[in-house]
CSV table of C-alpha atoms in Angstrom, one decimal:
chain,number,residue,atom,x,y,z
U,1,UNK,CA,-3.0,-27.6,-10.0
U,2,UNK,CA,-4.6,-25.3,-12.5
U,3,UNK,CA,-6.5,-22.1,-11.4
U,4,UNK,CA,-10.2,-22.3,-12.0
U,5,UNK,CA,-10.7,-18.6,-11.6
U,6,UNK,CA,-8.6,-15.6,-12.7
U,7,UNK,CA,-7.5,-12.9,-10.3
U,8,UNK,CA,-10.4,-10.5,-11.1
U,9,UNK,CA,-12.9,-13.3,-10.6
U,10,UNK,CA,-11.4,-14.3,-7.3
U,11,UNK,CA,-11.5,-10.8,-6.1
U,12,UNK,CA,-15.2,-10.5,-7.1
U,13,UNK,CA,-16.0,-13.8,-5.4
U,14,UNK,CA,-14.3,-12.6,-2.2
U,15,UNK,CA,-16.1,-9.3,-2.2
U,16,UNK,CA,-19.5,-11.0,-2.7
U,17,UNK,CA,-18.8,-13.5,0.1
U,18,UNK,CA,-17.8,-10.7,2.4
U,19,UNK,CA,-20.9,-8.7,1.6
U,20,UNK,CA,-23.0,-11.8,2.3
U,21,UNK,CA,-21.3,-12.1,5.7
U,22,UNK,CA,-22.0,-8.4,6.5
U,23,UNK,CA,-25.6,-8.9,5.5
U,24,UNK,CA,-25.9,-11.9,7.8
U,25,UNK,CA,-24.2,-9.9,10.5
U,26,UNK,CA,-26.9,-7.2,10.3
U,27,UNK,CA,-29.7,-9.8,10.4
U,28,UNK,CA,-28.1,-11.3,13.5
U,29,UNK,CA,-27.8,-7.9,15.0
U,30,UNK,CA,-31.5,-7.1,14.4
U,31,UNK,CA,-32.5,-10.4,15.9
U,32,UNK,CA,-30.3,-10.0,19.0
U,33,UNK,CA,-31.5,-6.5,19.5
U,34,UNK,CA,-35.3,-7.1,19.0
U,35,UNK,CA,-35.6,-10.9,19.3
U,36,UNK,CA,-37.8,-10.9,16.2
U,37,UNK,CA,-38.0,-9.7,12.6
U,38,UNK,CA,-41.2,-7.7,12.6
U,39,UNK,CA,-42.4,-6.0,9.4
U,40,UNK,CA,-41.3,-2.5,10.4
U,41,UNK,CA,-37.7,-3.5,11.1
U,42,UNK,CA,-37.5,-5.7,8.0
U,43,UNK,CA,-38.8,-2.8,5.8
U,44,UNK,CA,-36.2,-0.4,7.2
U,45,UNK,CA,-33.5,-3.0,6.8
U,46,UNK,CA,-34.3,-3.5,3.1
U,47,UNK,CA,-34.2,0.3,2.6
U,48,UNK,CA,-30.7,0.8,4.1
U,49,UNK,CA,-29.2,-2.5,3.0
U,50,UNK,CA,-28.0,-1.2,-0.5
U,51,UNK,CA,-26.3,1.8,1.2
U,52,UNK,CA,-24.6,-0.4,3.8
U,53,UNK,CA,-23.4,-2.8,1.0
U,54,UNK,CA,-22.1,0.2,-1.1
U,55,UNK,CA,-20.2,1.5,1.9
U,56,UNK,CA,-18.9,-2.0,2.7
U,57,UNK,CA,-17.8,-2.6,-0.9
U,58,UNK,CA,-15.7,0.6,-0.8
U,59,UNK,CA,-13.9,-0.1,2.4
U,60,UNK,CA,-13.4,-3.8,1.7
U,61,UNK,CA,-11.8,-2.9,-1.6
U,62,UNK,CA,-9.6,-0.1,-0.1
U,63,UNK,CA,-8.2,-2.3,2.7
U,64,UNK,CA,-8.0,-5.4,0.4
U,65,UNK,CA,-9.7,-7.9,2.8
U,66,UNK,CA,-8.7,-10.6,0.4
U,67,UNK,CA,-6.7,-13.7,1.6
U,68,UNK,CA,-6.1,-15.1,-1.9
U,69,UNK,CA,-2.6,-13.7,-2.0
U,70,UNK,CA,-1.7,-13.1,1.7
U,71,UNK,CA,-0.2,-16.0,3.6
U,72,UNK,CA,-0.3,-15.0,7.3
U,73,UNK,CA,-3.5,-14.6,9.3
U,74,UNK,CA,-2.2,-11.5,11.0
U,75,UNK,CA,-1.5,-9.9,7.6
U,76,UNK,CA,-5.2,-9.4,7.0
U,77,UNK,CA,-6.6,-9.5,10.6
U,78,UNK,CA,-5.7,-5.8,10.7
U,79,UNK,CA,-7.5,-5.2,7.3
U,80,UNK,CA,-10.6,-6.8,8.7
U,81,UNK,CA,-10.6,-4.7,11.9
U,82,UNK,CA,-9.9,-1.4,10.2
U,83,UNK,CA,-12.3,-2.0,7.3
U,84,UNK,CA,-15.2,-3.1,9.5
U,85,UNK,CA,-14.5,-0.2,11.9
U,86,UNK,CA,-14.5,2.2,9.0
U,87,UNK,CA,-17.8,0.7,7.7
U,88,UNK,CA,-19.3,1.1,11.2
U,89,UNK,CA,-18.2,4.8,11.5
U,90,UNK,CA,-19.4,5.7,8.0
U,91,UNK,CA,-22.7,4.0,8.6
U,92,UNK,CA,-23.2,5.7,11.9
U,93,UNK,CA,-22.4,9.1,10.3
U,94,UNK,CA,-24.8,8.6,7.5
U,95,UNK,CA,-27.5,7.4,9.9
U,96,UNK,CA,-27.0,10.5,12.0
U,97,UNK,CA,-27.2,13.0,9.1
U,98,UNK,CA,-29.9,11.3,7.1
U,99,UNK,CA,-32.8,10.2,9.3
U,100,UNK,CA,-34.3,8.2,6.4
U,101,UNK,CA,-31.3,6.0,6.7
U,102,UNK,CA,-32.5,5.3,10.3
U,103,UNK,CA,-30.4,2.3,11.6
U,104,UNK,CA,-30.3,2.1,15.4
U,105,UNK,CA,-26.8,2.5,16.8
U,106,UNK,CA,-27.2,-0.6,18.8
U,107,UNK,CA,-27.8,-2.6,15.6
U,108,UNK,CA,-24.8,-1.0,13.9
U,109,UNK,CA,-22.5,-1.8,16.8
U,110,UNK,CA,-23.7,-5.4,17.1
U,111,UNK,CA,-23.3,-5.9,13.4
U,112,UNK,CA,-19.7,-4.6,13.8
U,113,UNK,CA,-19.0,-7.3,16.3
U,114,UNK,CA,-20.6,-10.1,14.3
U,115,UNK,CA,-18.9,-8.9,11.1
U,116,UNK,CA,-15.4,-9.0,12.7
U,117,UNK,CA,-16.0,-12.5,14.1
U,118,UNK,CA,-17.6,-14.0,11.0
U,119,UNK,CA,-15.1,-12.5,8.6
U,120,UNK,CA,-12.2,-13.8,10.6
U,121,UNK,CA,-13.7,-17.3,10.8
U,122,UNK,CA,-14.2,-17.2,7.0
U,123,UNK,CA,-10.7,-16.1,6.3
U,124,UNK,CA,-9.2,-18.7,8.7
U,125,UNK,CA,-11.3,-21.4,6.9
U,126,UNK,CA,-10.1,-20.2,3.5
U,127,UNK,CA,-6.4,-20.0,4.4
U,128,UNK,CA,-6.6,-23.5,6.0
U,129,UNK,CA,-8.1,-24.8,2.8
U,130,UNK,CA,-5.5,-23.1,0.6
U,131,UNK,CA,-2.7,-24.7,2.7
U,132,UNK,CA,-4.3,-28.1,2.4
U,133,UNK,CA,-4.7,-28.0,-1.4
U,134,UNK,CA,-2.0,-29.0,-3.9
U,135,UNK,CA,0.7,-26.4,-4.3
U,136,UNK,CA,0.7,-23.9,-7.1
U,137,UNK,CA,3.4,-24.4,-9.7
U,138,UNK,CA,5.2,-21.2,-10.5
U,139,UNK,CA,7.8,-20.5,-13.1
U,140,UNK,CA,10.0,-17.6,-12.2
U,141,UNK,CA,12.0,-16.1,-15.1
U,142,UNK,CA,14.5,-13.6,-14.0
U,143,UNK,CA,18.1,-12.5,-13.8
U,144,UNK,CA,20.4,-14.5,-11.5
U,145,UNK,CA,20.9,-11.6,-9.1
U,146,UNK,CA,17.1,-11.3,-8.7
U,147,UNK,CA,16.4,-15.0,-8.0
U,148,UNK,CA,16.9,-15.1,-4.2
U,149,UNK,CA,15.0,-11.8,-3.5
U,150,UNK,CA,12.0,-12.7,-5.8
U,151,UNK,CA,11.8,-16.2,-4.4
U,152,UNK,CA,11.5,-14.9,-0.8
U,153,UNK,CA,8.9,-12.3,-1.9
U,154,UNK,CA,6.8,-14.9,-3.8
U,155,UNK,CA,6.7,-17.4,-0.9
U,156,UNK,CA,5.9,-14.6,1.5
U,157,UNK,CA,3.0,-13.3,-0.6
U,158,UNK,CA,1.1,-16.4,-1.9
U,159,UNK,CA,-1.6,-17.8,0.4
U,160,UNK,CA,-1.2,-21.2,-1.0
U,161,UNK,CA,1.8,-23.5,-1.0
U,162,UNK,CA,4.0,-22.9,-4.1
U,163,UNK,CA,6.5,-24.9,-6.0
U,164,UNK,CA,8.9,-22.5,-7.8
U,165,UNK,CA,10.9,-23.5,-10.8
U,166,UNK,CA,13.4,-21.3,-12.4
U,167,UNK,CA,14.5,-20.1,-15.9
U,168,UNK,CA,16.7,-17.3,-16.9
U,169,UNK,CA,16.3,-14.9,-19.8
U,170,UNK,CA,19.2,-16.6,-21.6
U,171,UNK,CA,17.7,-20.0,-21.2
U,172,UNK,CA,16.8,-21.5,-24.7
U,173,UNK,CA,13.3,-20.6,-25.6
U,174,UNK,CA,12.2,-24.1,-26.3
U,175,UNK,CA,13.1,-25.1,-22.7
U,176,UNK,CA,11.3,-22.1,-21.3
U,177,UNK,CA,8.2,-22.9,-23.4
U,178,UNK,CA,8.1,-26.5,-22.0
U,179,UNK,CA,8.4,-25.1,-18.5
U,180,UNK,CA,5.5,-22.7,-19.1
U,181,UNK,CA,3.2,-25.5,-20.1
U,182,UNK,CA,3.9,-27.3,-16.8
U,183,UNK,CA,3.2,-24.3,-14.7
U,184,UNK,CA,0.1,-22.6,-13.3
U,185,UNK,CA,1.6,-19.1,-13.2
U,186,UNK,CA,4.5,-17.4,-14.8
U,187,UNK,CA,6.4,-14.5,-13.1
U,188,UNK,CA,8.8,-12.4,-15.2
U,189,UNK,CA,11.4,-10.4,-13.3
U,190,UNK,CA,12.6,-7.0,-14.4
U,191,UNK,CA,14.3,-6.8,-17.8
U,192,UNK,CA,14.5,-4.3,-20.6
U,193,UNK,CA,12.1,-4.9,-23.5
U,194,UNK,CA,13.4,-7.4,-26.0
U,195,UNK,CA,12.1,-10.0,-28.5
U,196,UNK,CA,12.7,-12.9,-26.2
U,197,UNK,CA,10.6,-11.4,-23.4
U,198,UNK,CA,7.8,-10.8,-25.9
U,199,UNK,CA,7.9,-14.4,-27.0
U,200,UNK,CA,7.7,-15.6,-23.4
U,201,UNK,CA,4.6,-13.4,-22.8
U,202,UNK,CA,2.9,-14.6,-25.9
U,203,UNK,CA,3.5,-18.3,-25.0
U,204,UNK,CA,2.1,-17.7,-21.5
U,205,UNK,CA,-1.0,-16.1,-23.0
U,206,UNK,CA,-1.3,-18.9,-25.6
U,207,UNK,CA,-1.3,-21.5,-22.8
U,208,UNK,CA,-3.8,-19.5,-20.6
U,209,UNK,CA,-1.3,-19.1,-17.7
U,210,UNK,CA,-1.5,-16.5,-15.0
U,211,UNK,CA,1.1,-13.9,-15.9
U,212,UNK,CA,2.9,-11.5,-13.4
U,213,UNK,CA,5.3,-9.0,-14.7
U,214,UNK,CA,7.8,-6.9,-12.7
U,215,UNK,CA,7.9,-3.8,-14.9
U,216,UNK,CA,11.1,-2.0,-15.9
U,217,UNK,CA,11.3,1.7,-15.3
U,218,UNK,CA,11.0,2.0,-19.1
U,219,UNK,CA,7.6,0.3,-19.0
U,220,UNK,CA,6.4,2.7,-16.2
U,221,UNK,CA,7.5,5.8,-18.0
U,222,UNK,CA,5.5,4.8,-21.1
U,223,UNK,CA,2.3,3.9,-19.3
U,224,UNK,CA,-0.8,6.0,-19.7
U,225,UNK,CA,0.2,7.0,-23.2
U,226,UNK,CA,-2.4,8.0,-25.8
U,227,UNK,CA,-2.6,6.6,-29.4
U,228,UNK,CA,-1.9,9.3,-32.0
U,229,UNK,CA,-1.9,7.9,-35.5
U,230,UNK,CA,0.3,9.4,-38.2
U,231,UNK,CA,-1.9,8.6,-41.2
U,232,UNK,CA,-2.1,4.8,-41.1
U,233,UNK,CA,0.9,4.4,-38.7
U,234,UNK,CA,0.0,4.1,-35.0
U,235,UNK,CA,2.2,6.1,-32.6
U,236,UNK,CA,2.1,6.6,-28.9
U,237,UNK,CA,1.8,10.1,-27.6
U,238,UNK,CA,3.8,9.8,-24.3
U,239,UNK,CA,2.6,12.2,-21.7
U,240,UNK,CA,5.1,14.5,-20.0
U,241,UNK,CA,6.1,12.9,-16.7
U,242,UNK,CA,4.6,14.7,-13.7
U,243,UNK,CA,1.3,16.5,-13.0
U,244,UNK,CA,-0.5,18.9,-15.2
U,245,UNK,CA,-1.2,22.4,-14.0
U,246,UNK,CA,-4.9,21.5,-13.3
U,247,UNK,CA,-3.7,18.4,-11.3
U,248,UNK,CA,-1.3,20.5,-9.3
U,249,UNK,CA,-4.0,23.0,-8.4
U,250,UNK,CA,-6.4,20.2,-7.5
U,251,UNK,CA,-3.8,18.4,-5.4
U,252,UNK,CA,-2.8,21.6,-3.5
U,253,UNK,CA,-6.5,22.3,-2.7
U,254,UNK,CA,-6.9,18.7,-1.5
U,255,UNK,CA,-3.8,19.0,0.7
U,256,UNK,CA,-5.0,22.2,2.3
U,257,UNK,CA,-8.5,20.9,3.0
U,258,UNK,CA,-7.3,17.6,4.4
U,259,UNK,CA,-4.6,19.2,6.5
U,260,UNK,CA,-7.0,21.6,8.1
U,261,UNK,CA,-9.6,18.9,8.7
U,262,UNK,CA,-7.2,16.4,10.3
U,263,UNK,CA,-5.2,18.9,12.4
U,264,UNK,CA,-7.6,18.6,15.5
U,265,UNK,CA,-7.5,14.8,15.3
U,266,UNK,CA,-3.7,14.4,15.1
U,267,UNK,CA,-3.0,17.1,17.8
U,268,UNK,CA,-3.5,14.6,20.7
U,269,UNK,CA,-1.0,12.1,19.2
U,270,UNK,CA,1.4,14.9,18.5
U,271,UNK,CA,1.2,16.1,22.1
U,272,UNK,CA,1.7,12.4,23.3
U,273,UNK,CA,4.9,12.2,21.2
U,274,UNK,CA,6.2,15.5,22.7
U,275,UNK,CA,5.4,14.3,26.2
U,276,UNK,CA,7.1,10.9,25.8
U,277,UNK,CA,10.3,12.6,24.4
U,278,UNK,CA,10.3,15.0,27.4
U,279,UNK,CA,9.8,12.2,29.9
U,280,UNK,CA,12.8,10.3,28.4
U,281,UNK,CA,15.0,13.3,27.9
U,282,UNK,CA,13.8,16.4,29.8
U,283,UNK,CA,16.6,18.6,28.5
U,284,UNK,CA,16.7,17.1,25.0
U,285,UNK,CA,15.2,18.8,21.9
U,286,UNK,CA,11.7,17.8,20.8
U,287,UNK,CA,11.9,18.6,17.1
U,288,UNK,CA,14.4,17.6,14.4
U,289,UNK,CA,14.8,19.4,11.1
U,290,UNK,CA,16.8,18.4,8.2
U,291,UNK,CA,17.4,19.5,4.6
U,292,UNK,CA,15.6,17.4,2.0
U,293,UNK,CA,15.0,17.8,-1.7
U,294,UNK,CA,11.4,18.5,-2.8
U,295,UNK,CA,9.8,19.1,-6.2
U,296,UNK,CA,12.3,20.0,-8.9
U,297,UNK,CA,15.1,19.3,-6.4
U,298,UNK,CA,14.4,22.4,-4.4
U,299,UNK,CA,15.8,22.1,-0.9
U,300,UNK,CA,13.5,22.6,2.1
U,301,UNK,CA,13.7,21.8,5.9
U,302,UNK,CA,11.6,18.8,6.9
U,303,UNK,CA,10.2,18.8,10.4
U,304,UNK,CA,9.9,15.7,12.6
U,305,UNK,CA,9.7,14.7,16.2
U,306,UNK,CA,13.2,13.6,17.3
U,307,UNK,CA,13.6,9.8,17.4
U,308,UNK,CA,17.4,9.5,17.6
U,309,UNK,CA,20.0,10.6,20.1
U,310,UNK,CA,21.3,14.2,19.8
U,311,UNK,CA,23.8,14.8,17.0
U,312,UNK,CA,23.3,11.2,15.8
U,313,UNK,CA,25.4,11.6,12.7
U,314,UNK,CA,28.1,13.8,14.2
U,315,UNK,CA,30.9,11.2,13.9
U,316,UNK,CA,29.5,9.1,11.0
U,317,UNK,CA,28.2,11.6,8.5
U,318,UNK,CA,25.0,10.8,6.5
U,319,UNK,CA,23.9,7.3,7.3
U,320,UNK,CA,20.7,5.3,6.7
U,321,UNK,CA,18.8,4.0,9.8
U,322,UNK,CA,19.4,0.2,10.3
U,323,UNK,CA,17.6,-2.6,11.9
U,324,UNK,CA,18.0,-2.2,15.7
U,325,UNK,CA,19.9,1.0,15.2
U,326,UNK,CA,21.6,2.0,18.5
U,327,UNK,CA,21.1,5.7,17.7
U,328,UNK,CA,17.3,5.3,17.9
U,329,UNK,CA,15.9,5.9,21.4
U,330,UNK,CA,13.3,3.7,23.1
U,331,UNK,CA,10.7,6.4,22.6
U,332,UNK,CA,12.0,6.9,19.1
U,333,UNK,CA,11.3,3.2,18.2
U,334,UNK,CA,7.7,3.7,19.3
U,335,UNK,CA,7.3,7.0,17.5
U,336,UNK,CA,8.7,5.5,14.3
U,337,UNK,CA,6.6,2.3,14.5
U,338,UNK,CA,3.4,4.3,14.9
U,339,UNK,CA,4.5,7.1,12.5
U,340,UNK,CA,3.8,9.7,15.2
U,341,UNK,CA,7.3,11.2,14.4
U,342,UNK,CA,6.0,12.2,11.0
U,343,UNK,CA,3.1,14.3,12.2
U,344,UNK,CA,4.9,17.7,12.3
U,345,UNK,CA,5.2,17.4,8.6
U,346,UNK,CA,1.6,18.6,8.3
U,347,UNK,CA,3.1,22.0,8.7
U,348,UNK,CA,5.4,21.4,5.8
U,349,UNK,CA,2.2,20.6,3.8
U,350,UNK,CA,0.5,23.8,4.9
U,351,UNK,CA,3.6,25.7,3.9
U,352,UNK,CA,3.6,24.1,0.5
U,353,UNK,CA,6.9,22.2,0.6
U,354,UNK,CA,5.2,18.9,0.8
U,355,UNK,CA,2.0,17.1,-0.1
U,356,UNK,CA,-0.1,14.7,2.0
U,357,UNK,CA,0.6,11.9,-0.6
U,358,UNK,CA,3.7,11.6,-2.7
U,359,UNK,CA,7.2,10.0,-2.8
U,360,UNK,CA,9.0,10.3,0.5
U,361,UNK,CA,11.6,13.2,0.5
U,362,UNK,CA,15.2,12.2,0.6
U,363,UNK,CA,18.5,14.0,1.3
U,364,UNK,CA,20.6,15.3,-1.5
U,365,UNK,CA,23.5,13.0,-0.4
U,366,UNK,CA,21.5,9.8,-0.9
U,367,UNK,CA,19.6,11.0,-4.1
U,368,UNK,CA,23.0,11.6,-5.8
U,369,UNK,CA,24.0,8.0,-4.9
U,370,UNK,CA,20.8,6.5,-6.1
U,371,UNK,CA,20.9,8.4,-9.4
U,372,UNK,CA,24.3,7.0,-10.2
U,373,UNK,CA,22.8,3.5,-10.1
U,374,UNK,CA,19.3,4.2,-11.3
U,375,UNK,CA,19.0,6.9,-14.0
U,376,UNK,CA,15.2,6.9,-13.6
U,377,UNK,CA,15.4,8.0,-10.0
U,378,UNK,CA,15.4,11.6,-11.1
U,379,UNK,CA,11.7,11.3,-12.1
U,380,UNK,CA,10.4,10.9,-8.6
U,381,UNK,CA,11.2,14.6,-7.8
U,382,UNK,CA,8.8,15.9,-10.5
U,383,UNK,CA,6.1,16.1,-7.8
U,384,UNK,CA,6.1,17.3,-4.2
U,385,UNK,CA,7.2,14.7,-1.7
U,386,UNK,CA,4.5,13.3,0.7
U,387,UNK,CA,4.0,12.4,4.3
U,388,UNK,CA,2.8,9.0,3.1
U,389,UNK,CA,3.0,7.5,-0.4
U,390,UNK,CA,2.2,4.5,-2.5
U,391,UNK,CA,5.6,3.0,-1.8
U,392,UNK,CA,5.0,3.3,1.9
U,393,UNK,CA,1.7,1.4,1.9
U,394,UNK,CA,2.9,-1.3,-0.5
U,395,UNK,CA,6.4,-1.8,0.8
U,396,UNK,CA,8.5,-1.7,4.0
U,397,UNK,CA,11.5,0.3,5.2
U,398,UNK,CA,13.5,-2.7,4.0
U,399,UNK,CA,12.1,-2.6,0.5
U,400,UNK,CA,14.8,-1.9,-2.1
U,401,UNK,CA,15.3,1.4,-3.8
U,402,UNK,CA,14.3,0.0,-7.1
U,403,UNK,CA,11.0,-1.5,-5.9
U,404,UNK,CA,10.1,1.7,-4.0
U,405,UNK,CA,10.8,3.7,-7.2
U,406,UNK,CA,8.5,1.5,-9.2
U,407,UNK,CA,5.6,2.3,-6.8
U,408,UNK,CA,6.5,6.0,-6.8
U,409,UNK,CA,6.6,6.2,-10.6
U,410,UNK,CA,3.3,4.3,-10.9
U,411,UNK,CA,1.7,6.8,-8.4
U,412,UNK,CA,2.9,9.8,-10.4
U,413,UNK,CA,1.6,8.4,-13.7
U,414,UNK,CA,-1.8,7.4,-12.2
U,415,UNK,CA,-2.4,10.4,-9.9
U,416,UNK,CA,-6.0,11.1,-8.9
U,417,UNK,CA,-7.7,12.5,-5.8
U,418,UNK,CA,-9.4,9.1,-5.3
U,419,UNK,CA,-5.9,7.4,-5.5
U,420,UNK,CA,-4.7,9.9,-2.8
U,421,UNK,CA,-7.8,9.1,-0.6
U,422,UNK,CA,-7.2,5.4,-0.9
U,423,UNK,CA,-3.5,5.8,0.1
U,424,UNK,CA,-4.4,7.9,3.1
U,425,UNK,CA,-7.0,5.3,4.3
U,426,UNK,CA,-4.6,2.4,3.8
U,427,UNK,CA,-1.8,4.3,5.7
U,428,UNK,CA,-3.8,3.4,8.8
U,429,UNK,CA,-2.9,-0.2,8.3
U,430,UNK,CA,0.8,0.7,7.9
U,431,UNK,CA,0.7,2.5,11.2
U,432,UNK,CA,-0.3,-0.7,13.1
U,433,UNK,CA,2.0,-3.1,11.1
U,434,UNK,CA,5.3,-3.4,13.0
U,435,UNK,CA,7.0,-5.1,10.0
U,436,UNK,CA,6.5,-1.9,7.9
U,437,UNK,CA,8.7,0.1,10.4
U,438,UNK,CA,11.7,-2.2,10.7
U,439,UNK,CA,15.0,-0.5,9.7
U,440,UNK,CA,17.2,-1.6,6.8
U,441,UNK,CA,19.4,-4.6,7.5
U,442,UNK,CA,23.1,-3.7,7.9
U,443,UNK,CA,24.0,-5.4,4.6
U,444,UNK,CA,21.4,-3.6,2.5
U,445,UNK,CA,21.8,-0.3,0.7
U,446,UNK,CA,18.1,0.2,0.2
U,447,UNK,CA,16.4,3.5,0.5
U,448,UNK,CA,15.3,3.6,4.1
U,449,UNK,CA,14.2,6.1,6.7
U,450,UNK,CA,17.0,8.4,7.9
U,451,UNK,CA,17.1,10.4,11.1
């Protein structure tokens, strides 16, 4: 079944539908509160509506309240709750500081309830419709070793049913071209740039197919390049990888401001973590420090709340945390799942060893292992490590080293303060998503959270 709308059009349609639902929610809230639409209330509503919709557009976009690609209801139920709550808090704050905004709190709170209910009903209807429609035909072109992993990820991502057909990069091009014509979407797995890959991309464009490309590290390193012609020959001026001096100063200022502002809010959660550790092990240590590599591979001591038994690696040496790891305490499982164990790292940020947002810091032992297999791994240490990062909001603990590295390299290449703000806001969703905190399976060698 062909796709009537491209990805951008679908996203726009979903945003507009969500904004319509939020508008209806406010109308219902006014009616329930006042039992009428008198001229005064109607005029004030029309004045504040553009601002409400502007706030809503921002948070709906940040939290991706969009079921077009997510299959499970619970995957986006959290997005709905967090986004509508954020809209409510922001609207109340603006209403408090700017009297002209003038929305009664009772109306704002009622609209929050109506928005949550109506948005969830709309998403359930959409997801049910997608499951009832004809499946989407997808052609996956990849290396044999990537086939199983990508198949699982595709089926776990698409909201609609999918029929996946396969081709490999060494498959004859004529066979691949015929398969492209019969498909709705084409997904290209990672591969170094070559002529065959270019031909496949051209044929997908020619047949107006949706195209998804898993970038190589080479692709990511060349992104954000400027055109610098040599006379009549076009050349790409590839920017140095990392942040400019101006960006480093801006990021440091942002880190200090955010750290100071959030410190009073995270203190209760920090104290809760300390209390739980002491209740479980009255004589055990509260904190855990460990040597990690930061910017330019400089070593520093990272600070966390202890989540494992004392001397967890005494007999094993450096070892990644695994799914249902017996070294993790009961309290530790809770602290890891909620990310409370990471809160002491705010002091690493204030000290200057870390940033609020950036690639997660790793131990030298694991970094050397990863660099042997992935030469591009060295690029992630061109910036300060972060408490949270793009790889953390997009992936899981079980996400492979390669996939996490792609997210980290993309973040470094596309750094902006707004990008940092979006990652911080979306980290809230990660904190309430249990699947994001599961340890690496025993058979995996992925880059996961260590003690």
